[in-house]
XYZ file of N, CA, C and O in Angstrom:
828
model
N 238.775 -97.692 -0.887
C 237.696 -96.852 -1.386
C 236.866 -97.637 -2.401
O 237.404 -98.396 -3.201
N 235.586 -97.421 -2.412
C 234.674 -98.264 -3.184
C 234.960 -98.217 -4.678
O 234.880 -99.222 -5.368
N 235.322 -97.012 -5.203
C 235.495 -96.918 -6.641
C 236.774 -97.607 -7.111
O 237.003 -97.744 -8.311
N 237.622 -98.034 -6.180
C 238.834 -98.760 -6.529
C 238.652 -100.258 -6.326
O 239.608 -101.016 -6.381
N 237.426 -100.688 -6.061
C 237.184 -102.108 -5.802
C 237.494 -102.941 -7.030
O 237.333 -102.494 -8.169
N 237.928 -104.165 -6.776
C 238.227 -105.085 -7.869
C 236.935 -105.495 -8.568
O 235.944 -105.821 -7.921
N 236.938 -105.450 -9.898
C 235.784 -105.840 -10.686
C 236.110 -107.154 -11.380
O 237.106 -107.267 -12.084
N 235.271 -108.143 -11.144
C 235.498 -109.466 -11.728
C 234.327 -109.862 -12.620
O 233.175 -109.696 -12.224
N 234.576 -110.479 -13.769
C 235.886 -110.536 -14.445
C 236.191 -109.216 -15.130
O 235.338 -108.334 -15.178
N 237.398 -109.066 -15.705
C 237.744 -107.815 -16.397
C 236.787 -107.521 -17.550
O 236.133 -108.419 -18.083
N 236.751 -106.256 -17.960
C 235.791 -105.832 -18.976
C 235.973 -106.556 -20.300
O 234.976 -106.927 -20.951
N 237.217 -106.740 -20.750
C 237.403 -107.390 -22.044
C 237.002 -108.860 -21.993
O 236.514 -109.419 -22.975
N 237.171 -109.475 -20.837
C 236.729 -110.861 -20.692
C 235.211 -110.949 -20.739
O 234.644 -111.879 -21.315
N 234.534 -109.971 -20.149
C 233.068 -109.938 -20.207
C 232.586 -109.775 -21.644
O 231.632 -110.436 -22.076
N 233.233 -108.886 -22.387
C 232.847 -108.676 -23.783
C 233.083 -109.946 -24.597
O 232.241 -110.328 -25.418
N 234.218 -110.607 -24.355
C 234.512 -111.846 -25.082
C 233.463 -112.909 -24.790
O 233.056 -113.664 -25.681
N 233.003 -112.968 -23.547
C 231.984 -113.959 -23.177
C 230.692 -113.726 -23.948
O 230.029 -114.681 -24.378
N 230.339 -112.475 -24.147
C 229.132 -112.148 -24.913
C 229.310 -112.530 -26.376
O 228.412 -113.099 -27.011
N 230.486 -112.269 -26.926
C 230.744 -112.527 -28.336
C 230.731 -114.006 -28.690
O 230.348 -114.377 -29.810
N 231.142 -114.868 -27.752
C 231.244 -116.298 -28.087
C 229.956 -117.076 -27.792
O 229.865 -118.246 -28.177
N 228.995 -116.458 -27.141
C 227.765 -117.194 -26.830
C 227.095 -117.798 -28.062
O 226.626 -118.940 -28.009
N 227.029 -117.079 -29.193
C 226.405 -117.697 -30.377
C 227.177 -118.912 -30.900
O 226.645 -119.675 -31.702
N 228.419 -119.096 -30.449
C 229.240 -120.197 -30.958
C 229.153 -121.454 -30.097
O 229.741 -122.480 -30.454
N 228.409 -121.381 -28.999
C 228.454 -122.494 -28.059
C 227.861 -123.791 -28.625
O 228.180 -124.874 -28.141
N 227.006 -123.690 -29.633
C 226.443 -124.894 -30.258
C 227.016 -125.122 -31.665
O 226.503 -125.941 -32.413
N 228.059 -124.414 -31.989
C 228.683 -124.568 -33.301
C 229.842 -125.557 -33.222
O 230.139 -126.111 -32.166
N 230.499 -125.758 -34.353
C 231.645 -126.657 -34.393
C 232.958 -125.927 -34.109
O 234.028 -126.530 -34.155
N 232.857 -124.649 -33.835
C 234.060 -123.873 -33.525
C 234.591 -124.300 -32.159
O 233.844 -124.351 -31.180
N 235.866 -124.607 -32.101
C 236.478 -125.052 -30.848
C 237.311 -123.936 -30.237
O 237.761 -123.015 -30.942
N 237.543 -123.987 -28.920
C 238.418 -122.993 -28.287
C 239.807 -122.951 -28.913
O 240.379 -121.873 -29.094
N 240.365 -124.122 -29.244
C 241.705 -124.145 -29.842
C 241.715 -123.494 -31.226
O 242.726 -122.909 -31.632
N 240.592 -123.594 -31.954
C 240.502 -122.924 -33.249
C 240.548 -121.411 -33.065
O 241.198 -120.692 -33.844
N 239.867 -120.913 -32.031
C 239.909 -119.471 -31.746
C 241.324 -119.055 -31.370
O 241.807 -117.992 -31.790
N 242.009 -119.877 -30.577
C 243.388 -119.567 -30.208
C 244.267 -119.477 -31.448
O 245.110 -118.580 -31.572
N 244.060 -120.415 -32.383
C 244.840 -120.409 -33.618
C 244.579 -119.144 -34.431
O 245.508 -118.527 -34.971
N 243.309 -118.739 -34.516
C 242.967 -117.507 -35.225
C 243.608 -116.304 -34.537
O 244.140 -115.393 -35.198
N 243.568 -116.300 -33.213
C 244.191 -115.226 -32.451
C 245.677 -115.126 -32.766
O 246.223 -114.032 -32.965
N 246.340 -116.262 -32.801
C 247.772 -116.290 -33.089
C 248.063 -115.755 -34.485
O 248.978 -114.938 -34.672
N 247.283 -116.183 -35.466
C 247.497 -115.732 -36.845
C 247.264 -114.232 -36.972
O 248.065 -113.505 -37.579
N 246.166 -113.744 -36.390
C 245.868 -112.309 -36.455
C 246.960 -111.492 -35.767
O 247.401 -110.452 -36.289
N 247.391 -111.955 -34.594
C 248.418 -111.221 -33.861
C 249.743 -111.180 -34.599
O 250.400 -110.122 -34.679
N 250.162 -112.311 -35.144
C 251.433 -112.347 -35.880
C 251.353 -111.548 -37.177
O 252.324 -110.886 -37.565
N 250.192 -111.601 -37.834
C 250.016 -110.789 -39.041
C 250.086 -109.306 -38.700
O 250.730 -108.517 -39.409
N 249.427 -108.929 -37.590
C 249.489 -107.537 -37.165
C 250.909 -107.116 -36.839
O 251.350 -106.023 -37.222
N 251.663 -107.973 -36.143
C 253.056 -107.659 -35.811
C 253.893 -107.505 -37.076
O 254.749 -106.618 -37.168
N 253.646 -108.366 -38.065
C 254.381 -108.260 -39.329
C 254.065 -106.943 -40.039
O 254.966 -106.304 -40.608
N 252.812 -106.517 -39.990
C 252.448 -105.255 -40.625
C 253.168 -104.077 -39.974
O 253.478 -103.083 -40.644
N 253.461 -104.189 -38.687
C 254.229 -103.131 -38.025
C 255.632 -103.032 -38.609
O 256.223 -101.949 -38.634
N 256.199 -104.132 -39.055
C 257.542 -104.081 -39.645
C 257.544 -103.365 -40.985
O 258.597 -102.904 -41.442
N 256.383 -103.280 -41.631
C 256.298 -102.652 -42.950
C 256.278 -101.132 -42.860
O 256.476 -100.451 -43.867
N 256.005 -100.606 -41.649
C 255.934 -99.155 -41.432
C 254.853 -98.533 -42.321
O 254.050 -99.236 -42.924
N 254.833 -97.231 -42.389
C 253.850 -96.537 -43.216
C 252.418 -96.817 -42.791
O 252.117 -97.062 -41.616
N 251.511 -96.818 -43.764
C 250.087 -97.006 -43.488
C 249.772 -98.399 -42.968
O 248.750 -98.607 -42.310
N 250.646 -99.370 -43.232
C 250.393 -100.750 -42.802
C 250.277 -100.876 -41.293
O 249.559 -101.742 -40.791
N 250.962 -99.997 -40.561
C 250.939 -100.125 -39.104
C 249.545 -99.861 -38.539
O 249.196 -100.398 -37.476
N 248.755 -99.054 -39.218
C 247.413 -98.749 -38.718
C 246.514 -99.985 -38.799
O 245.708 -100.245 -37.907
N 246.658 -100.741 -39.883
C 245.923 -101.997 -39.999
C 246.466 -103.001 -38.982
O 245.702 -103.717 -38.331
N 247.787 -103.040 -38.853
C 248.405 -103.943 -37.884
C 247.916 -103.694 -36.473
O 247.655 -104.632 -35.721
N 247.768 -102.434 -36.100
C 247.293 -102.099 -34.755
C 245.889 -102.640 -34.530
O 245.580 -103.186 -33.459
N 245.025 -102.503 -35.530
C 243.671 -103.024 -35.398
C 243.653 -104.534 -35.239
O 242.899 -105.075 -34.422
N 244.489 -105.227 -36.013
C 244.538 -106.685 -35.929
C 245.056 -107.143 -34.570
O 244.543 -108.113 -33.993
N 246.048 -106.453 -34.056
C 246.602 -106.825 -32.751
C 245.577 -106.604 -31.647
O 245.424 -107.443 -30.743
N 244.862 -105.493 -31.700
C 243.826 -105.248 -30.703
C 242.742 -106.324 -30.759
O 242.258 -106.787 -29.724
N 242.358 -106.731 -31.977
C 241.375 -107.796 -32.124
C 241.918 -109.101 -31.550
O 241.185 -109.850 -30.888
N 243.196 -109.372 -31.778
C 243.816 -110.583 -31.231
C 243.791 -110.566 -29.713
O 243.539 -111.596 -29.071
N 244.049 -109.407 -29.113
C 244.019 -109.317 -27.656
C 242.621 -109.593 -27.104
O 242.459 -110.222 -26.058
N 241.605 -109.114 -27.810
C 240.237 -109.371 -27.369
C 239.893 -110.852 -27.513
O 239.329 -111.464 -26.597
N 240.244 -111.439 -28.657
C 239.957 -112.853 -28.885
C 240.740 -113.755 -27.939
O 240.371 -114.917 -27.755
N 241.799 -113.218 -27.361
C 242.584 -113.995 -26.408
C 241.721 -114.495 -25.251
O 241.972 -115.552 -24.685
N 240.683 -113.742 -24.907
C 239.768 -114.169 -23.843
C 238.654 -115.063 -24.380
O 238.036 -115.806 -23.621
N 238.387 -114.967 -25.683
C 237.248 -115.688 -26.248
C 237.427 -117.197 -26.191
O 236.465 -117.939 -25.944
N 238.669 -117.679 -26.392
C 238.872 -119.126 -26.370
C 238.568 -119.719 -25.002
O 237.890 -120.745 -24.880
N 239.019 -119.045 -23.957
C 238.750 -119.529 -22.603
C 237.280 -119.482 -22.249
O 236.752 -120.401 -21.609
N 236.609 -118.406 -22.680
C 235.183 -118.292 -22.389
C 234.386 -119.379 -23.105
O 233.470 -119.975 -22.538
N 234.741 -119.663 -24.359
C 234.047 -120.719 -25.094
C 234.329 -122.083 -24.461
O 233.430 -122.926 -24.372
N 235.549 -122.280 -24.017
C 235.896 -123.554 -23.370
C 235.061 -123.771 -22.118
O 234.570 -124.880 -21.858
N 234.866 -122.707 -21.340
C 234.070 -122.842 -20.111
C 232.591 -123.045 -20.445
O 231.896 -123.816 -19.767
N 232.107 -122.364 -21.465
C 230.704 -122.492 -21.844
C 230.366 -123.899 -22.341
O 229.270 -124.404 -22.106
N 231.313 -124.527 -23.044
C 231.053 -125.807 -23.694
C 231.699 -126.991 -22.982
O 231.576 -128.130 -23.445
N 232.369 -126.736 -21.874
C 233.024 -127.826 -21.147
C 234.203 -128.422 -21.893
O 234.508 -129.609 -21.732
N 234.888 -127.598 -22.706
C 236.020 -128.093 -23.487
C 237.362 -127.630 -22.941
O 238.341 -127.554 -23.674
N 237.404 -127.314 -21.668
C 238.674 -126.904 -21.081
C 239.656 -128.068 -21.112
O 239.276 -129.220 -20.937
N 240.916 -127.761 -21.342
C 241.943 -128.798 -21.390
C 243.295 -128.198 -21.038
O 243.512 -126.984 -21.203
N 244.200 -129.041 -20.582
C 245.555 -128.588 -20.271
C 246.258 -128.108 -21.531
O 246.926 -127.066 -21.522
N 246.090 -128.854 -22.626
C 246.712 -128.436 -23.890
C 246.207 -127.062 -24.311
O 246.993 -126.191 -24.699
N 244.891 -126.866 -24.249
C 244.326 -125.590 -24.657
C 244.841 -124.442 -23.818
O 245.104 -123.346 -24.327
N 244.989 -124.691 -22.517
C 245.484 -123.653 -21.615
C 246.894 -123.226 -22.001
O 247.187 -122.026 -22.128
N 247.772 -124.194 -22.222
C 249.151 -123.860 -22.546
C 249.282 -123.337 -23.983
O 250.129 -122.474 -24.252
N 248.456 -123.829 -24.883
C 248.431 -123.291 -26.245
C 248.077 -121.812 -26.211
O 248.698 -120.982 -26.889
N 247.109 -121.460 -25.391
C 246.683 -120.072 -25.242
C 247.814 -119.209 -24.699
O 248.096 -118.123 -25.209
N 248.491 -119.692 -23.652
C 249.571 -118.914 -23.041
C 250.737 -118.721 -24.006
O 251.316 -117.631 -24.094
N 251.091 -119.769 -24.726
C 252.198 -119.668 -25.675
C 251.838 -118.729 -26.821
O 252.662 -117.917 -27.275
N 250.582 -118.809 -27.295
C 250.131 -117.899 -28.348
C 250.206 -116.448 -27.876
O 250.647 -115.556 -28.621
N 249.803 -116.203 -26.623
C 249.894 -114.854 -26.055
C 251.327 -114.347 -26.089
O 251.603 -113.207 -26.490
N 252.244 -115.194 -25.627
C 253.651 -114.802 -25.559
C 254.204 -114.495 -26.944
O 254.925 -113.500 -27.138
N 253.859 -115.325 -27.920
C 254.350 -115.113 -29.277
C 253.827 -113.804 -29.865
O 254.579 -113.046 -30.494
N 252.543 -113.541 -29.653
C 251.950 -112.321 -30.214
C 252.549 -111.078 -29.561
O 252.937 -110.118 -30.253
N 252.642 -111.074 -28.238
C 253.170 -109.898 -27.554
C 254.627 -109.660 -27.902
O 255.049 -108.525 -28.144
N 255.411 -110.727 -27.916
C 256.830 -110.579 -28.261
C 256.991 -110.095 -29.700
O 257.783 -109.185 -29.987
N 256.236 -110.715 -30.619
C 256.324 -110.323 -32.021
C 255.879 -108.876 -32.223
O 256.425 -108.161 -33.077
N 254.897 -108.442 -31.447
C 254.418 -107.064 -31.561
C 255.544 -106.071 -31.296
O 255.793 -105.168 -32.107
N 256.253 -106.239 -30.186
C 257.304 -105.286 -29.839
C 258.474 -105.362 -30.816
O 259.039 -104.335 -31.203
N 258.832 -106.572 -31.214
C 259.911 -106.713 -32.204
C 259.489 -106.080 -33.523
O 260.277 -105.378 -34.177
N 258.234 -106.302 -33.933
C 257.742 -105.719 -35.171
C 257.739 -104.199 -35.134
O 258.123 -103.537 -36.117
N 257.303 -103.633 -34.007
C 257.320 -102.178 -33.878
C 258.741 -101.654 -33.992
O 259.022 -100.666 -34.681
N 259.666 -102.331 -33.310
C 261.066 -101.909 -33.362
C 261.637 -101.955 -34.763
O 262.315 -101.016 -35.213
N 261.370 -103.037 -35.485
C 261.884 -103.164 -36.856
C 261.266 -102.116 -37.777
O 261.945 -101.547 -38.636
N 259.981 -101.863 -37.584
C 259.318 -100.868 -38.413
C 259.845 -99.467 -38.174
O 260.073 -98.704 -39.121
N 260.067 -99.122 -36.921
C 260.598 -97.798 -36.606
C 262.042 -97.664 -37.077
O 262.452 -96.605 -37.552
N 262.811 -98.730 -36.951
C 264.211 -98.686 -37.372
C 264.340 -98.491 -38.878
O 265.327 -97.922 -39.359
N 263.337 -98.948 -39.622
C 263.380 -98.802 -41.078
C 263.361 -97.337 -41.495
O 263.858 -96.980 -42.561
N 262.806 -96.487 -40.643
C 262.746 -95.069 -40.971
C 263.748 -94.237 -40.203
O 263.691 -93.021 -40.219
N 264.665 -94.902 -39.497
C 265.651 -94.201 -38.688
C 267.053 -94.601 -39.127
O 267.290 -95.743 -39.528
N 268.015 -93.695 -39.037
C 269.389 -94.053 -39.374
C 270.023 -94.977 -38.333
O 270.929 -95.732 -38.639
N 269.532 -94.920 -37.106
C 270.101 -95.750 -36.049
C 269.231 -96.983 -35.836
O 268.074 -97.031 -36.233
N 269.846 -98.000 -35.224
C 269.122 -99.259 -34.995
C 268.628 -99.355 -33.559
O 268.311 -100.443 -33.084
N 268.534 -98.231 -32.847
C 268.128 -98.273 -31.445
C 266.719 -98.807 -31.285
O 266.419 -99.495 -30.308
N 265.850 -98.515 -32.238
C 264.469 -98.997 -32.144
C 264.433 -100.513 -32.206
O 263.636 -101.152 -31.505
N 265.291 -101.104 -33.027
C 265.353 -102.568 -33.105
C 265.764 -103.153 -31.770
O 265.186 -104.146 -31.309
N 266.743 -102.542 -31.137
C 267.202 -103.033 -29.830
C 266.099 -102.914 -28.785
O 265.905 -103.813 -27.968
N 265.390 -101.799 -28.803
C 264.292 -101.615 -27.852
C 263.214 -102.669 -28.059
O 262.661 -103.212 -27.102
N 262.910 -102.959 -29.332
C 261.913 -103.979 -29.622
C 262.341 -105.350 -29.142
O 261.531 -106.113 -28.592
N 263.618 -105.670 -29.328
C 264.132 -106.963 -28.878
C 264.130 -107.056 -27.355
O 263.839 -108.115 -26.786
N 264.454 -105.960 -26.699
C 264.441 -105.950 -25.229
C 263.023 -106.195 -24.713
O 262.802 -107.041 -23.852
N 262.068 -105.433 -25.245
C 260.684 -105.573 -24.788
C 260.135 -106.952 -25.129
O 259.527 -107.625 -24.276
N 260.354 -107.403 -26.367
C 259.846 -108.708 -26.777
C 260.480 -109.843 -26.006
O 259.799 -110.789 -25.581
N 261.794 -109.777 -25.795
C 262.481 -110.819 -25.032
C 262.046 -110.855 -23.584
O 261.885 -111.940 -22.995
N 261.837 -109.682 -22.997
C 261.407 -109.626 -21.598
C 260.017 -110.202 -21.416
O 259.743 -110.888 -20.420
N 259.140 -109.942 -22.368
C 257.792 -110.506 -22.297
C 257.843 -112.022 -22.372
O 257.182 -112.725 -21.597
N 258.634 -112.549 -23.307
C 258.766 -114.003 -23.430
C 259.320 -114.610 -22.151
O 258.841 -115.658 -21.686
N 260.326 -113.969 -21.560
C 260.906 -114.466 -20.314
C 259.880 -114.444 -19.186
O 259.784 -115.394 -18.400
N 259.104 -113.359 -19.111
C 258.089 -113.255 -18.059
C 257.064 -114.367 -18.171
O 256.652 -114.957 -17.169
N 256.648 -114.679 -19.399
C 255.671 -115.753 -19.597
C 256.252 -117.094 -19.160
O 255.578 -117.894 -18.493
N 257.497 -117.358 -19.490
C 258.137 -118.609 -19.076
C 258.219 -118.718 -17.553
O 257.968 -119.785 -16.977
N 258.557 -117.623 -16.917
C 258.642 -117.621 -15.454
C 257.274 -117.840 -14.821
O 257.143 -118.572 -13.829
N 256.253 -117.217 -15.391
C 254.907 -117.388 -14.864
C 254.397 -118.811 -15.087
O 253.676 -119.364 -14.254
N 254.774 -119.412 -16.218
C 254.408 -120.802 -16.457
C 255.041 -121.717 -15.417
O 254.396 -122.650 -14.915
N 256.291 -121.450 -15.085
C 256.961 -122.268 -14.078
C 256.324 -122.064 -12.705
O 256.145 -123.024 -11.942
N 255.960 -120.824 -12.396
C 255.295 -120.564 -11.123
C 253.948 -121.271 -11.065
O 253.580 -121.859 -10.046
N 253.207 -121.228 -12.173
C 251.914 -121.910 -12.215
C 252.081 -123.417 -12.042
O 251.296 -124.067 -11.353
N 253.115 -123.975 -12.667
C 253.364 -125.413 -12.554
C 253.651 -125.814 -11.113
O 253.223 -126.874 -10.646
N 254.329 -124.946 -10.406
C 254.727 -125.273 -9.037
C 253.679 -124.891 -7.991
O 253.535 -125.569 -6.975
N 252.978 -123.780 -8.228
C 252.103 -123.242 -7.179
C 250.637 -123.184 -7.569
O 249.798 -122.830 -6.743
N 250.305 -123.508 -8.810
C 248.913 -123.452 -9.226
C 248.583 -122.148 -9.926
O 249.300 -121.147 -9.821
N 247.484 -122.166 -10.650
C 247.095 -121.022 -11.476
C 246.827 -119.771 -10.646
O 247.075 -118.652 -11.086
N 246.301 -119.948 -9.435
C 245.976 -118.787 -8.599
C 247.202 -117.937 -8.297
O 247.093 -116.723 -8.108
N 248.377 -118.561 -8.283
C 249.604 -117.849 -7.948
C 250.001 -116.852 -9.032
O 250.768 -115.913 -8.772
N 249.508 -117.040 -10.255
C 249.876 -116.159 -11.363
C 248.762 -115.176 -11.712
O 248.838 -114.493 -12.728
N 247.766 -115.115 -10.881
C 246.647 -114.215 -11.157
C 247.111 -112.770 -11.148
O 247.810 -112.327 -10.238
N 246.715 -112.022 -12.175
C 247.128 -110.632 -12.283
C 246.235 -109.724 -11.435
O 245.039 -109.959 -11.327
N 246.858 -108.705 -10.883
C 246.091 -107.696 -10.157
C 245.256 -106.902 -11.155
O 245.626 -106.749 -12.321
N 244.104 -106.407 -10.706
C 243.261 -105.601 -11.584
C 242.737 -104.391 -10.831
O 242.689 -104.377 -9.594
N 242.357 -103.386 -11.579
C 241.832 -102.154 -11.006
C 240.698 -101.656 -11.877
O 240.877 -101.454 -13.086
N 239.524 -101.526 -11.278
C 238.355 -101.031 -11.999
C 238.044 -101.863 -13.241
O 237.573 -101.345 -14.255
N 238.319 -103.144 -13.156
C 238.007 -104.023 -14.267
C 239.076 -104.101 -15.333
O 238.840 -104.681 -16.403
N 240.246 -103.549 -15.069
C 241.345 -103.584 -16.029
C 242.558 -104.255 -15.398
O 242.893 -103.992 -14.241
N 243.221 -105.119 -16.179
C 244.444 -105.769 -15.747
C 245.644 -105.067 -16.361
O 245.512 -104.293 -17.311
N 246.827 -105.368 -15.821
C 248.050 -104.743 -16.326
C 248.225 -105.006 -17.821
O 248.606 -104.120 -18.588
N 247.921 -106.213 -18.251
C 248.079 -106.574 -19.654
C 247.171 -105.765 -20.572
O 247.454 -105.607 -21.761
N 246.098 -105.207 -20.020
C 245.169 -104.425 -20.839
C 245.794 -103.136 -21.368
O 245.238 -102.501 -22.276
N 246.936 -102.748 -20.811
C 247.631 -101.574 -21.332
C 248.010 -101.763 -22.799
O 248.182 -100.786 -23.531
N 248.119 -103.025 -23.215
C 248.499 -103.289 -24.600
C 247.412 -102.860 -25.589
O 247.697 -102.680 -26.775
N 246.183 -102.709 -25.123
C 245.140 -102.192 -26.014
C 245.462 -100.770 -26.492
O 244.918 -100.316 -27.492
N 246.331 -100.098 -25.770
C 246.700 -98.736 -26.157
C 247.504 -98.703 -27.447
O 247.697 -97.631 -28.022
N 247.962 -99.869 -27.916
C 248.758 -99.885 -29.138
C 247.967 -99.308 -30.310
O 248.552 -98.685 -31.203
N 246.652 -99.484 -30.305
C 245.835 -98.911 -31.375
C 245.824 -97.398 -31.353
O 246.305 -96.754 -32.306
N 245.284 -96.788 -30.291
C 245.268 -95.323 -30.230
C 246.660 -94.702 -30.369
O 246.818 -93.676 -31.040
N 247.653 -95.334 -29.737
C 249.012 -94.791 -29.817
C 249.515 -94.805 -31.255
O 250.137 -93.840 -31.727
N 249.248 -95.901 -31.961
C 249.676 -95.994 -33.363
C 248.978 -94.949 -34.213
O 249.611 -94.237 -35.008
N 247.680 -94.840 -34.069
C 246.905 -93.922 -34.903
C 247.240 -92.466 -34.613
O 247.069 -91.605 -35.472
N 247.737 -92.196 -33.400
C 248.095 -90.820 -33.038
C 249.578 -90.536 -33.233
O 250.045 -89.446 -32.913
N 250.315 -91.519 -33.732
C 251.733 -91.295 -34.036
C 252.657 -91.348 -32.844
O 253.718 -90.704 -32.859
N 252.308 -92.121 -31.835
C 253.151 -92.181 -30.644
C 253.886 -93.491 -30.438
O 254.198 -93.855 -29.299
N 254.191 -94.205 -31.511
C 254.810 -95.526 -31.373
C 256.193 -95.473 -30.734
O 256.579 -96.391 -30.003
N 256.963 -94.418 -31.029
C 258.308 -94.327 -30.452
C 258.246 -94.316 -28.926
O 258.971 -95.058 -28.249
N 257.376 -93.472 -28.393
C 257.240 -93.392 -26.935
C 256.691 -94.691 -26.359
O 257.119 -95.148 -25.293
N 255.739 -95.290 -27.060
C 255.153 -96.560 -26.615
C 256.224 -97.637 -26.520
O 256.278 -98.397 -25.541
N 257.102 -97.702 -27.521
C 258.157 -98.715 -27.515
C 259.163 -98.456 -26.407
O 259.632 -99.397 -25.751
N 259.499 -97.207 -26.178
C 260.440 -96.881 -25.099
C 259.874 -97.287 -23.745
O 260.578 -97.865 -22.906
N 258.599 -96.996 -23.526
C 257.971 -97.380 -22.263
C 257.898 -98.903 -22.125
O 258.095 -99.447 -21.033
N 257.637 -99.593 -23.246
C 257.584 -101.053 -23.213
C 258.951 -101.636 -22.890
O 259.061 -102.624 -22.142
N 260.013 -101.036 -23.436
C 261.369 -101.523 -23.180
C 261.775 -101.304 -21.725
O 262.656 -102.005 -21.205
N 261.140 -100.361 -21.052
C 261.373 -100.160 -19.617
C 260.446 -101.034 -18.779
O 260.863 -101.634 -17.789
N 259.181 -101.098 -19.180
C 258.190 -101.810 -18.372
C 258.277 -103.318 -18.470
O 258.082 -104.019 -17.469
N 258.552 -103.853 -19.663
C 258.577 -105.309 -19.834
C 259.658 -105.981 -18.981
O 259.389 -107.009 -18.347
N 260.887 -105.435 -18.921
C 261.867 -106.043 -18.018
C 261.443 -105.985 -16.548
O 261.727 -106.913 -15.786
N 260.769 -104.901 -16.160
C 260.274 -104.822 -14.784
C 259.209 -105.887 -14.534
O 259.150 -106.489 -13.449
N 258.382 -106.126 -15.540
C 257.369 -107.180 -15.444
C 258.041 -108.546 -15.299
O 257.608 -109.386 -14.496
N 259.102 -108.760 -16.066
C 259.845 -110.019 -15.962
C 260.498 -110.154 -14.591
O 260.517 -111.245 -14.002
N 261.024 -109.056 -14.073
C 261.625 -109.102 -12.736
C 260.576 -109.418 -11.674
O 260.853 -110.140 -10.714
N 259.372 -108.873 -11.860
C 258.291 -109.181 -10.930
C 257.938 -110.657 -10.959
O 257.690 -111.275 -9.924
N 257.917 -111.237 -12.176
C 257.637 -112.672 -12.302
C 258.742 -113.493 -11.658
O 258.478 -114.513 -10.999
N 259.993 -113.051 -11.844
C 261.122 -113.753 -11.225
C 261.038 -113.664 -9.699
O 261.309 -114.644 -8.991
N 260.665 -112.503 -9.195
C 260.518 -112.321 -7.754
C 259.444 -113.245 -7.191
O 259.640 -113.883 -6.152
N 258.303 -113.324 -7.884
C 257.216 -114.188 -7.415
C 257.645 -115.655 -7.403
O 257.353 -116.389 -6.450
N 258.343 -116.086 -8.450
C 258.812 -117.468 -8.504
C 259.851 -117.721 -7.412
O 259.797 -118.754 -6.726
N 260.779 -116.786 -7.261
C 261.800 -116.952 -6.228
C 261.210 -116.991 -4.832
O 261.635 -117.790 -3.989
N 260.218 -116.158 -4.580
C 259.573 -116.153 -3.259
C 258.873 -117.474 -2.993
O 258.943 -118.009 -1.872
N 258.225 -118.019 -4.038
C 257.569 -119.317 -3.856
C 258.595 -120.417 -3.572
O 258.386 -121.252 -2.683
N 259.679 -120.411 -4.324
C 260.714 -121.429 -4.118
C 261.318 -121.312 -2.725
O 261.629 -122.328 -2.072
N 261.492 -120.095 -2.251
C 262.047 -119.876 -0.908
C 261.111 -120.436 0.150
O 261.546 -121.121 1.072
N 259.823 -120.136 0.001
C 258.854 -120.634 0.976
C 258.720 -122.149 0.905
O 258.577 -122.811 1.932
N 258.763 -122.696 -0.321
C 258.626 -124.134 -0.478
C 259.804 -124.889 0.126
O 259.684 -126.064 0.498
N 260.939 -124.205 0.234
C 262.109 -124.847 0.817
C 262.025 -124.957 2.340
O 262.865 -125.595 2.966
N 261.003 -124.280 2.910
C 260.826 -124.330 4.358
C 261.619 -123.296 5.122
O 261.635 -123.279 6.354
N 262.252 -122.375 4.403
C 263.036 -121.334 5.073
C 262.107 -120.227 5.577
O 261.083 -119.954 4.973
N 262.464 -119.609 6.693
C 261.616 -118.553 7.262
C 261.622 -117.298 6.392
O 262.528 -117.059 5.643
């Protein structure tokens, strides 16, 4: 159906491309943007561990980090500064921010709870995200970047669900968000493992 057609590129990537255009003749480098993204994301994750009003600021910083995650790549393409180092720096920064986010949410929620279940949920979600990124990196190394391309719908990718951390935080739904992440992140990792395993099976020449 037409309204379900794939929209390229995703909406947040389009917005990032607009935002970085004024920087194309500046001294700002894509790797500098990646570094800023990493700092903002980790700071936001740390604010989640503080609980209370700090989580609202943390949510805003994390959402900004997710948006800037596309800005480094867009600036690199605009200025011809694409590099293998920059690509992997970006991916590792993504993994660190996402993992730290879930761990931070878990620690923050556990601080206000008698039980440590929130901490465990945060570790599960954060660990699964890190594992998924490692598996996708290995798949990309073996099969090329196209093999790790995420599916999208109406201009949104699966990873864009993380933008919900802002509204969910501001509306007081972090507990449910963390529970869903602890269920969804391992499934995402299993999907990455399946894709890598399928590639290895085919590469071995087996039917």
